[in-house]
mmCIF file of C-alpha atoms and ligand atoms in Angstrom:
data_model
loop_
_atom_site.group_PDB
_atom_site.id
_atom_site.type_symbol
_atom_site.label_atom_id
_atom_site.label_comp_id
_atom_site.label_asym_id
_atom_site.label_seq_id
_atom_site.Cartn_x
_atom_site.Cartn_y
_atom_site.Cartn_z
ATOM 1 C CA MET A 24 141.051 97.105 -56.290
ATOM 2 C CA ALA A 25 144.485 95.549 -56.335
ATOM 3 C CA ALA A 26 145.426 93.627 -53.230
ATOM 4 C CA GLU A 27 148.234 91.426 -52.113
ATOM 5 C CA LEU A 28 148.503 88.738 -49.506
ATOM 6 C CA THR A 29 151.590 86.875 -48.304
ATOM 7 C CA ILE A 30 151.059 83.754 -46.211
ATOM 8 C CA THR A 31 153.022 80.725 -45.075
ATOM 9 C CA ARG A 32 153.503 78.309 -47.988
ATOM 10 C CA PRO A 33 150.487 75.976 -48.029
ATOM 11 C CA ASP A 34 150.115 72.194 -47.980
ATOM 12 C CA ASP A 35 147.647 70.097 -49.952
ATOM 13 C CA TRP A 36 146.386 67.423 -47.574
ATOM 14 C CA HIS A 37 144.768 65.277 -50.309
ATOM 15 C CA VAL A 38 146.038 64.946 -53.862
ATOM 16 C CA HIS A 39 146.126 62.325 -56.633
ATOM 17 C CA PHE A 40 149.393 62.300 -58.541
ATOM 18 C CA ARG A 41 148.742 59.017 -60.392
ATOM 19 C CA ASP A 42 151.851 57.533 -62.005
ATOM 20 C CA GLY A 43 153.894 57.520 -65.199
ATOM 21 C CA ALA A 44 153.249 60.183 -67.837
ATOM 22 C CA MET A 45 150.252 61.634 -65.987
ATOM 23 C CA MET A 46 152.269 62.167 -62.820
ATOM 24 C CA GLN A 47 155.055 63.799 -64.812
ATOM 25 C CA SER A 48 152.559 66.365 -66.101
ATOM 26 C CA VAL A 49 150.468 67.053 -62.998
ATOM 27 C CA LEU A 50 152.979 66.926 -60.155
ATOM 28 C CA PRO A 51 154.747 70.179 -61.146
ATOM 29 C CA ASP A 52 151.424 72.069 -60.830
ATOM 30 C CA THR A 53 151.184 71.054 -57.162
ATOM 31 C CA ALA A 54 154.897 71.558 -56.465
ATOM 32 C CA ALA A 55 154.724 75.073 -57.933
ATOM 33 C CA HIS A 56 152.527 76.317 -55.070
ATOM 34 C CA PHE A 57 152.494 73.815 -52.215
ATOM 35 C CA GLY A 58 155.346 72.922 -49.877
ATOM 36 C CA ARG A 59 153.980 69.428 -49.216
ATOM 37 C CA ALA A 60 151.119 67.229 -50.353
ATOM 38 C CA LEU A 61 149.557 64.085 -48.962
ATOM 39 C CA VAL A 62 149.586 61.723 -51.925
ATOM 40 C CA MET A 63 146.684 59.294 -52.300
ATOM 41 C CA PRO A 64 147.525 55.612 -52.864
ATOM 42 C CA ASN A 65 144.722 54.572 -55.285
ATOM 43 C CA LEU A 66 146.963 53.625 -58.175
ATOM 44 C CA VAL A 67 146.359 50.528 -60.266
ATOM 45 C CA PRO A 68 147.526 48.409 -58.493
ATOM 46 C CA PRO A 69 147.284 50.418 -55.255
ATOM 47 C CA VAL A 70 150.124 51.372 -52.887
ATOM 48 C CA VAL A 71 149.448 48.763 -50.204
ATOM 49 C CA THR A 72 152.749 47.789 -48.612
ATOM 50 C CA LYS A 73 155.853 49.523 -47.339
ATOM 51 C CA SER A 74 157.697 48.200 -50.350
ATOM 52 C CA ASP A 75 155.034 49.638 -52.720
ATOM 53 C CA ALA A 76 155.450 53.013 -50.996
ATOM 54 C CA GLU A 77 159.236 52.886 -51.310
ATOM 55 C CA SER A 78 159.074 52.382 -55.041
ATOM 56 C CA TYR A 79 156.269 54.944 -55.526
ATOM 57 C CA LEU A 80 158.334 57.517 -53.622
ATOM 58 C CA GLU A 81 161.256 56.948 -55.985
ATOM 59 C CA ARG A 82 158.986 57.481 -59.010
ATOM 60 C CA ILE A 83 157.481 60.607 -57.409
ATOM 61 C CA LYS A 84 160.924 62.080 -56.737
ATOM 62 C CA LEU A 85 161.800 61.804 -60.434
ATOM 63 C CA CYS A 86 158.868 64.106 -61.264
ATOM 64 C CA ILE A 87 159.654 66.900 -58.765
ATOM 65 C CA PRO A 88 161.123 69.858 -60.635
ATOM 66 C CA GLU A 89 164.579 70.789 -59.434
ATOM 67 C CA GLY A 90 164.547 73.557 -56.865
ATOM 68 C CA ALA A 91 160.795 73.246 -56.188
ATOM 69 C CA GLY A 92 161.356 72.720 -52.462
ATOM 70 C CA PHE A 93 158.469 70.266 -52.469
ATOM 71 C CA THR A 94 158.056 67.264 -50.155
ATOM 72 C CA PRO A 95 155.597 64.451 -50.967
ATOM 73 C CA LEU A 96 153.955 62.747 -47.984
ATOM 74 C CA LEU A 97 152.858 59.201 -48.718
ATOM 75 C CA THR A 98 149.882 57.126 -47.668
ATOM 76 C CA LEU A 99 149.191 53.397 -47.704
ATOM 77 C CA TYR A 100 145.989 51.929 -49.100
ATOM 78 C CA LEU A 101 144.251 49.882 -46.415
ATOM 79 C CA THR A 102 143.089 46.409 -47.439
ATOM 80 C CA GLU A 103 141.645 43.550 -45.430
ATOM 81 C CA ALA A 104 145.024 41.821 -45.868
ATOM 82 C CA THR A 105 147.133 44.750 -44.615
ATOM 83 C CA ASP A 106 149.749 43.613 -42.098
ATOM 84 C CA PRO A 107 149.942 45.851 -38.992
ATOM 85 C CA ASP A 108 153.700 45.198 -38.693
ATOM 86 C CA ASP A 109 154.311 46.349 -42.258
ATOM 87 C CA VAL A 110 152.348 49.571 -41.600
ATOM 88 C CA ALA A 111 154.233 50.194 -38.346
ATOM 89 C CA SER A 112 157.537 49.589 -40.094
ATOM 90 C CA ALA A 113 156.676 52.069 -42.902
ATOM 91 C CA HIS A 114 155.687 54.618 -40.258
ATOM 92 C CA ALA A 115 158.841 54.057 -38.182
ATOM 93 C CA ALA A 116 160.954 54.540 -41.318
ATOM 94 C CA GLY A 117 159.292 57.944 -41.863
ATOM 95 C CA LEU A 118 157.992 56.706 -45.209
ATOM 96 C CA ILE A 119 154.270 57.300 -44.643
ATOM 97 C CA THR A 120 152.197 60.023 -43.019
ATOM 98 C CA ALA A 121 148.790 58.303 -42.986
ATOM 99 C CA VAL A 122 146.803 55.266 -44.079
ATOM 100 C CA LYS A 123 143.780 55.648 -46.354
ATOM 101 C CA LEU A 124 140.550 53.736 -45.917
ATOM 102 C CA TYR A 125 138.451 53.336 -49.045
ATOM 103 C CA PRO A 126 135.242 51.381 -48.605
ATOM 104 C CA ALA A 127 135.456 48.801 -51.419
ATOM 105 C CA GLY A 128 133.705 50.138 -54.508
ATOM 106 C CA ALA A 129 133.173 53.678 -53.170
ATOM 107 C CA THR A 130 135.220 55.474 -55.809
ATOM 108 C CA THR A 131 137.987 55.325 -58.445
ATOM 109 C CA ASN A 132 140.256 52.287 -57.963
ATOM 110 C CA SER A 133 138.737 51.307 -54.644
ATOM 111 C CA ASP A 134 138.020 47.667 -55.484
ATOM 112 C CA SER A 135 140.748 46.423 -53.149
ATOM 113 C CA GLY A 136 139.369 48.556 -50.323
ATOM 114 C CA VAL A 137 137.674 47.492 -47.128
ATOM 115 C CA ARG A 138 134.404 45.539 -47.158
ATOM 116 C CA GLU A 139 134.152 44.802 -43.446
ATOM 117 C CA VAL A 140 135.756 47.286 -41.087
ATOM 118 C CA LYS A 141 136.132 44.702 -38.330
ATOM 119 C CA LYS A 142 138.652 42.855 -40.498
ATOM 120 C CA VAL A 143 141.038 45.819 -40.293
ATOM 121 C CA ALA A 144 140.615 46.348 -36.536
ATOM 122 C CA PRO A 145 144.136 45.060 -35.718
ATOM 123 C CA VAL A 146 145.668 47.589 -38.135
ATOM 124 C CA LEU A 147 143.565 50.428 -36.730
ATOM 125 C CA GLU A 148 144.507 49.497 -33.164
ATOM 126 C CA ARG A 149 148.185 49.503 -34.059
ATOM 127 C CA MET A 150 147.804 52.880 -35.784
ATOM 128 C CA ALA A 151 146.197 54.319 -32.637
ATOM 129 C CA GLU A 152 149.119 52.980 -30.587
ATOM 130 C CA ILE A 153 151.825 54.458 -32.798
ATOM 131 C CA GLY A 154 149.989 57.728 -33.548
ATOM 132 C CA LEU A 155 149.525 57.153 -37.287
ATOM 133 C CA PRO A 156 146.409 58.929 -38.622
ATOM 134 C CA LEU A 157 143.676 57.316 -40.716
ATOM 135 C CA CYS A 158 142.296 59.202 -43.724
ATOM 136 C CA VAL A 159 138.779 58.094 -44.565
ATOM 137 C CA HIS A 160 136.754 58.215 -47.766
ATOM 138 C CA GLY A 161 133.453 58.646 -45.963
ATOM 139 C CA GLU A 162 130.764 57.118 -48.160
ATOM 140 C CA VAL A 163 128.804 53.902 -47.778
ATOM 141 C CA THR A 164 128.696 51.767 -50.891
ATOM 142 C CA ASP A 165 125.281 50.166 -50.417
ATOM 143 C CA PRO A 166 123.486 50.788 -53.745
ATOM 144 C CA GLU A 167 120.221 51.078 -51.789
ATOM 145 C CA VAL A 168 121.492 54.282 -50.183
ATOM 146 C CA ASP A 169 120.906 57.389 -52.266
ATOM 147 C CA ILE A 170 124.175 58.820 -53.587
ATOM 148 C CA PHE A 171 123.460 62.173 -51.905
ATOM 149 C CA ASP A 172 123.009 60.471 -48.498
ATOM 150 C CA ARG A 173 126.068 58.251 -48.546
ATOM 151 C CA GLU A 174 128.246 60.517 -46.426
ATOM 152 C CA ALA A 175 125.678 61.052 -43.686
ATOM 153 C CA VAL A 176 124.914 57.319 -43.514
ATOM 154 C CA PHE A 177 128.636 56.506 -43.412
ATOM 155 C CA ILE A 178 129.131 58.727 -40.376
ATOM 156 C CA GLU A 179 126.392 57.003 -38.444
ATOM 157 C CA LYS A 180 126.888 53.419 -39.574
ATOM 158 C CA VAL A 181 130.640 53.173 -40.097
ATOM 159 C CA LEU A 182 132.701 56.110 -38.877
ATOM 160 C CA ASP A 183 131.268 56.686 -35.444
ATOM 161 C CA PRO A 184 131.318 52.974 -34.496
ATOM 162 C CA LEU A 185 134.880 52.686 -35.858
ATOM 163 C CA ARG A 186 136.043 55.632 -33.730
ATOM 164 C CA GLN A 187 134.270 54.321 -30.626
ATOM 165 C CA ARG A 188 135.962 50.942 -31.035
ATOM 166 C CA THR A 189 139.408 52.449 -31.559
ATOM 167 C CA PRO A 190 140.013 55.136 -28.930
ATOM 168 C CA GLY A 191 143.002 57.327 -29.639
ATOM 169 C CA LEU A 192 142.901 56.747 -33.410
ATOM 170 C CA ARG A 193 143.316 60.082 -35.173
ATOM 171 C CA VAL A 194 140.909 60.314 -38.110
ATOM 172 C CA ILE A 195 140.609 62.744 -41.005
ATOM 173 C CA MET A 196 137.293 62.754 -42.858
ATOM 174 C CA GLU A 197 138.532 63.413 -46.347
ATOM 175 C CA HIS A 198 136.699 65.816 -48.659
ATOM 176 C CA VAL A 199 133.765 66.393 -46.348
ATOM 177 C CA THR A 200 130.749 67.514 -48.407
ATOM 178 C CA THR A 201 127.812 67.891 -46.031
ATOM 179 C CA GLU A 202 126.560 69.914 -43.110
ATOM 180 C CA ASP A 203 126.259 66.554 -41.301
ATOM 181 C CA GLY A 204 129.979 65.944 -41.787
ATOM 182 C CA VAL A 205 130.876 69.441 -40.598
ATOM 183 C CA GLN A 206 128.709 69.052 -37.505
ATOM 184 C CA TYR A 207 130.136 65.637 -36.717
ATOM 185 C CA VAL A 208 133.659 67.072 -36.759
ATOM 186 C CA GLN A 209 132.641 70.146 -34.767
ATOM 187 C CA SER A 210 131.073 68.003 -32.071
ATOM 188 C CA HIS A 211 134.330 66.190 -31.243
ATOM 189 C CA GLN A 212 137.180 67.897 -29.482
ATOM 190 C CA ARG A 213 139.903 65.347 -30.102
ATOM 191 C CA ASP A 214 141.370 63.089 -32.741
ATOM 192 C CA LEU A 215 139.058 64.185 -35.555
ATOM 193 C CA ALA A 216 139.487 66.632 -38.429
ATOM 194 C CA ALA A 217 138.300 67.079 -42.009
ATOM 195 C CA THR A 218 139.687 68.212 -45.313
ATOM 196 C CA ILE A 219 137.601 70.353 -47.653
ATOM 197 C CA THR A 220 138.205 70.556 -51.410
ATOM 198 C CA THR A 221 138.367 73.629 -53.595
ATOM 199 C CA HIS A 222 135.478 72.543 -55.782
ATOM 200 C CA HIS A 223 133.113 71.681 -52.936
ATOM 201 C CA LEU A 224 133.545 75.261 -51.686
ATOM 202 C CA MET A 225 132.466 76.561 -55.103
ATOM 203 C CA ILE A 226 129.896 74.271 -56.688
ATOM 204 C CA ASN A 227 126.700 72.607 -55.585
ATOM 205 C CA ARG A 228 124.852 69.743 -57.242
ATOM 206 C CA ASN A 229 122.982 72.018 -59.650
ATOM 207 C CA HIS A 230 126.237 72.876 -61.380
ATOM 208 C CA ILE A 231 126.652 69.253 -62.468
ATOM 209 C CA PHE A 232 123.461 69.586 -64.525
ATOM 210 C CA GLN A 233 123.431 73.230 -65.578
ATOM 211 C CA GLY A 234 122.162 73.263 -69.182
ATOM 212 C CA GLY A 235 123.228 69.652 -69.706
ATOM 213 C CA ILE A 236 125.397 67.087 -67.986
ATOM 214 C CA ARG A 237 128.791 68.497 -67.079
ATOM 215 C CA PRO A 238 131.206 65.683 -66.450
ATOM 216 C CA HIS A 239 134.010 67.920 -65.238
ATOM 217 C CA TYR A 240 131.959 68.655 -62.091
ATOM 218 C CA TYR A 241 131.428 64.981 -61.350
ATOM 219 C CA CYS A 242 133.508 63.854 -58.409
ATOM 220 C CA LEU A 243 133.092 61.659 -55.355
ATOM 221 C CA PRO A 244 131.721 62.399 -52.909
ATOM 222 C CA ILE A 245 129.339 64.134 -55.281
ATOM 223 C CA ALA A 246 128.606 67.837 -54.698
ATOM 224 C CA LYS A 247 125.497 68.279 -52.539
ATOM 225 C CA ARG A 248 122.739 70.900 -52.046
ATOM 226 C CA GLU A 249 123.571 74.572 -51.628
ATOM 227 C CA LYS A 250 123.019 74.465 -47.849
ATOM 228 C CA HIS A 251 125.839 71.948 -47.588
ATOM 229 C CA ARG A 252 128.191 74.072 -49.685
ATOM 230 C CA LEU A 253 127.436 76.995 -47.370
ATOM 231 C CA ALA A 254 128.188 74.860 -44.304
ATOM 232 C CA LEU A 255 131.546 73.878 -45.825
ATOM 233 C CA ARG A 256 132.367 77.514 -46.510
ATOM 234 C CA GLN A 257 131.525 78.502 -42.952
ATOM 235 C CA ALA A 258 133.704 75.707 -41.573
ATOM 236 C CA ALA A 259 136.618 76.618 -43.859
ATOM 237 C CA VAL A 260 136.593 80.332 -43.044
ATOM 238 C CA SER A 261 135.904 79.861 -39.322
ATOM 239 C CA GLY A 262 139.567 79.388 -38.433
ATOM 240 C CA ASP A 263 138.552 76.178 -36.606
ATOM 241 C CA LYS A 264 141.752 74.113 -36.523
ATOM 242 C CA ARG A 265 139.881 70.922 -37.376
ATOM 243 C CA PHE A 266 139.283 72.011 -40.995
ATOM 244 C CA PHE A 267 141.960 72.342 -43.647
ATOM 245 C CA LEU A 268 142.525 72.225 -47.401
ATOM 246 C CA GLY A 269 142.773 68.933 -49.252
ATOM 247 C CA THR A 270 142.217 69.750 -52.903
ATOM 248 C CA ASP A 271 141.381 66.196 -54.032
ATOM 249 C CA SER A 272 142.914 67.277 -57.319
ATOM 250 C CA ALA A 273 142.214 64.116 -59.319
ATOM 251 C CA PRO A 274 143.236 64.227 -62.981
ATOM 252 C CA HIS A 275 141.582 62.072 -65.619
ATOM 253 C CA VAL A 276 142.081 62.623 -69.349
ATOM 254 C CA ASP A 277 139.121 64.313 -71.011
ATOM 255 C CA GLY A 278 138.233 61.162 -72.919
ATOM 256 C CA ALA A 279 137.705 59.318 -69.635
ATOM 257 C CA LYS A 280 135.559 62.152 -68.189
ATOM 258 C CA GLU A 281 133.506 62.937 -71.307
ATOM 259 C CA SER A 282 132.212 59.436 -71.763
ATOM 260 C CA ALA A 283 129.053 57.351 -71.361
ATOM 261 C CA CYS A 284 130.480 56.242 -68.008
ATOM 262 C CA GLY A 285 132.742 59.110 -66.998
ATOM 263 C CA CYS A 286 135.310 58.965 -64.202
ATOM 264 C CA ALA A 287 134.926 60.927 -60.968
ATOM 265 C CA GLY A 288 137.499 63.623 -60.301
ATOM 266 C CA VAL A 289 138.243 67.323 -60.667
ATOM 267 C CA TYR A 290 141.685 68.607 -61.634
ATOM 268 C CA ASN A 291 142.223 71.803 -59.651
ATOM 269 C CA ALA A 292 145.910 71.862 -58.695
ATOM 270 C CA PRO A 293 146.825 74.843 -60.912
ATOM 271 C CA ASN A 294 144.097 77.235 -59.751
ATOM 272 C CA THR A 295 143.226 76.065 -56.257
ATOM 273 C CA LEU A 296 144.960 78.868 -54.365
ATOM 274 C CA ALA A 297 143.393 81.517 -56.609
ATOM 275 C CA CYS A 298 139.950 79.948 -56.168
ATOM 276 C CA VAL A 299 140.248 79.512 -52.417
ATOM 277 C CA ALA A 300 141.430 83.117 -52.008
ATOM 278 C CA HIS A 301 138.356 84.149 -54.017
ATOM 279 C CA VAL A 302 136.087 82.187 -51.659
ATOM 280 C CA PHE A 303 137.700 83.618 -48.523
ATOM 281 C CA GLU A 304 137.413 87.152 -49.891
ATOM 282 C CA GLU A 305 133.726 86.598 -50.658
ATOM 283 C CA GLU A 306 133.300 85.499 -47.051
ATOM 284 C CA ASN A 307 135.257 88.522 -45.753
ATOM 285 C CA ALA A 308 137.722 86.128 -44.212
ATOM 286 C CA LEU A 309 141.033 86.609 -46.008
ATOM 287 C CA ASP A 310 142.612 86.823 -42.549
ATOM 288 C CA LYS A 311 141.670 83.145 -42.025
ATOM 289 C CA LEU A 312 143.059 81.890 -45.340
ATOM 290 C CA GLU A 313 146.486 81.063 -43.939
ATOM 291 C CA ALA A 314 145.007 78.924 -41.158
ATOM 292 C CA PHE A 315 142.964 76.902 -43.647
ATOM 293 C CA VAL A 316 145.619 76.342 -46.313
ATOM 294 C CA SER A 317 148.906 76.472 -44.381
ATOM 295 C CA LEU A 318 148.566 75.989 -40.623
ATOM 296 C CA ASN A 319 145.678 73.810 -39.474
ATOM 297 C CA GLY A 320 146.634 70.684 -41.417
ATOM 298 C CA ALA A 321 150.269 70.732 -40.340
ATOM 299 C CA ALA A 322 149.175 71.207 -36.722
ATOM 300 C CA PHE A 323 146.771 68.256 -36.891
ATOM 301 C CA TYR A 324 149.440 66.026 -38.424
ATOM 302 C CA GLY A 325 151.892 67.253 -35.770
ATOM 303 C CA ILE A 326 154.492 68.767 -38.087
ATOM 304 C CA PRO A 327 155.771 72.357 -38.321
ATOM 305 C CA ALA A 328 154.268 74.693 -40.902
ATOM 306 C CA ASN A 329 156.344 75.237 -44.043
ATOM 307 C CA GLY A 330 159.198 77.721 -43.831
ATOM 308 C CA GLY A 331 158.504 79.559 -47.087
ATOM 309 C CA THR A 332 155.719 81.848 -48.234
ATOM 310 C CA VAL A 333 153.319 82.303 -51.098
ATOM 311 C CA THR A 334 152.228 85.715 -52.303
ATOM 312 C CA LEU A 335 148.794 86.016 -53.870
ATOM 313 C CA LYS A 336 147.809 89.093 -55.823
ATOM 314 C CA LYS A 337 144.488 90.381 -56.960
ATOM 315 C CA GLN A 338 144.251 92.115 -60.315
ATOM 316 C CA VAL A 339 141.494 94.345 -61.642
ATOM 317 C CA GLU A 340 140.789 92.208 -64.708
ATOM 318 C CA PRO A 341 139.679 88.604 -64.164
ATOM 319 C CA VAL A 342 142.497 86.125 -64.632
ATOM 320 C CA ALA A 343 142.267 84.152 -67.872
ATOM 321 C CA ALA A 344 140.612 80.719 -67.764
ATOM 322 C CA MET A 345 143.198 77.982 -67.483
ATOM 323 C CA ASP A 346 144.230 76.041 -70.571
ATOM 324 C CA LYS A 347 143.840 72.306 -70.612
ATOM 325 C CA LEU A 348 146.918 70.475 -69.410
ATOM 326 C CA ARG A 349 148.550 68.485 -72.206
ATOM 327 C CA THR A 350 149.892 65.126 -71.072
ATOM 328 C CA ALA A 351 151.316 62.196 -73.008
ATOM 329 C CA ASP A 352 148.095 60.349 -72.125
ATOM 330 C CA GLY A 353 145.794 63.108 -73.435
ATOM 331 C CA GLU A 354 144.383 66.479 -72.345
ATOM 332 C CA VAL A 355 143.154 67.212 -68.823
ATOM 333 C CA THR A 356 140.578 69.952 -68.225
ATOM 334 C CA VAL A 357 141.305 72.282 -65.310
ATOM 335 C CA PHE A 358 138.525 73.125 -62.829
ATOM 336 C CA ASP A 359 136.375 76.017 -64.075
ATOM 337 C CA PRO A 360 134.967 77.837 -61.024
ATOM 338 C CA LEU A 361 132.163 79.361 -63.151
ATOM 339 C CA CYS A 362 132.867 82.876 -61.933
ATOM 340 C CA ASP A 363 135.468 85.551 -62.505
ATOM 341 C CA VAL A 364 138.528 85.031 -60.321
ATOM 342 C CA HIS A 365 140.894 87.959 -59.857
ATOM 343 C CA TRP A 366 143.499 86.295 -57.646
ATOM 344 C CA TYR A 367 146.664 84.588 -58.840
ATOM 345 C CA VAL A 368 149.850 83.258 -57.291
ATOM 346 C CA GLU A 369 152.449 85.931 -57.828
ATOM 347 C CA SER A 370 155.476 84.251 -56.245
ATOM 348 C CA ILE A 371 156.682 81.784 -53.676
ATOM 349 C CA THR A 372 159.674 81.811 -51.403
ATOM 350 C CA GLN A 373 161.340 78.845 -49.825
ATOM 351 C CA GLU A 374 162.824 78.607 -46.382
HETATM 352 O O1 DOR B 18 136.329 62.324 -57.423
HETATM 353 C C1 DOR B 18 137.149 61.548 -56.974
HETATM 354 N N1 DOR B 18 138.225 61.168 -57.699
HETATM 355 N N2 DOR B 18 136.958 61.039 -55.764
HETATM 356 C C2 DOR B 18 137.744 60.072 -55.282
HETATM 357 O O2 DOR B 18 137.508 59.633 -54.182
HETATM 358 C C3 DOR B 18 138.829 59.477 -56.101
HETATM 359 C C4 DOR B 18 139.283 60.415 -57.122
HETATM 360 C C5 DOR B 18 140.143 59.774 -58.172
HETATM 361 O O3 DOR B 18 141.065 59.027 -57.831
HETATM 362 O O4 DOR B 18 139.924 60.037 -59.353
HETATM 363 ZN ZN1 ZN B 19 140.682 61.763 -53.512
#
């Protein structure tokens, strides 16, 4: 049955644009649907200082298609050498929206991340003072900890102590993947939220190994058991303001994914809204879609929702699978949700 849904234009609260030729190719896919996106700083080298962010913003602006009505929101990459004054100055200038904590070694380009959280305490305290949120990649890096347990252990050993030591710090658990993460967020009334990705709503860990090893479903945090996927879906469709969309769209060329040591990351910018609408319809919760993709994140970050709209339509025939994106660096495979999706973005309006 054909259906149509018009909602406030969404935001992507976690995206990887990369740089150079890759950014030129992928950024328009995000700008085509989203009004704003929180841009991750894990470039090589990372976006650490105010001055790094200023120059990255200039490069980003060159890739925004004319008339897209798209605003990038920048983040700084937290290191043990980060200067609290530099962070405060970038915030005061309106240049950054958040700071990102990567435990050193947890994921792609995280080598300059944080080894000992106590070394960044002065930065975190300043962020709490000035109301600048911290985005957290919530996985411990201890090789002794099983990869499927790294989020739950992080919450207990790192995140909760960090939050207790820094009252008033607003924290976003990025790409939450477990029931433990959902429950941790649900059990706190203030200063804590979580983003959920498109792919973690749709795949569980079996999909990574279905009939062989499928590198395009490898991301970090890794997809978990089915019960965790179901917990994420319940959180997303609940309307709870503490949960919102962060796609973690993370392009790597196919050669880097389909390799003996493949990179982590799923490229889902082009079909995220279609896939998320599919999930919400399956959960009989299309009336909560707008809260998840367009309202809750803006409210948590303390900014108004976008002025424009996006109209999604549902067609009788499944929409065609998405072609690979051709970039000057090579081809990038788009997320395959492994089911028929009937939704597509029909149009957007701007304010
Ligand atoms: O799968 C992921 N890819 N997880 C991350 O945390 C980083 C990202 C990337 O930059 O490729
Ligand atoms: Zn990410």
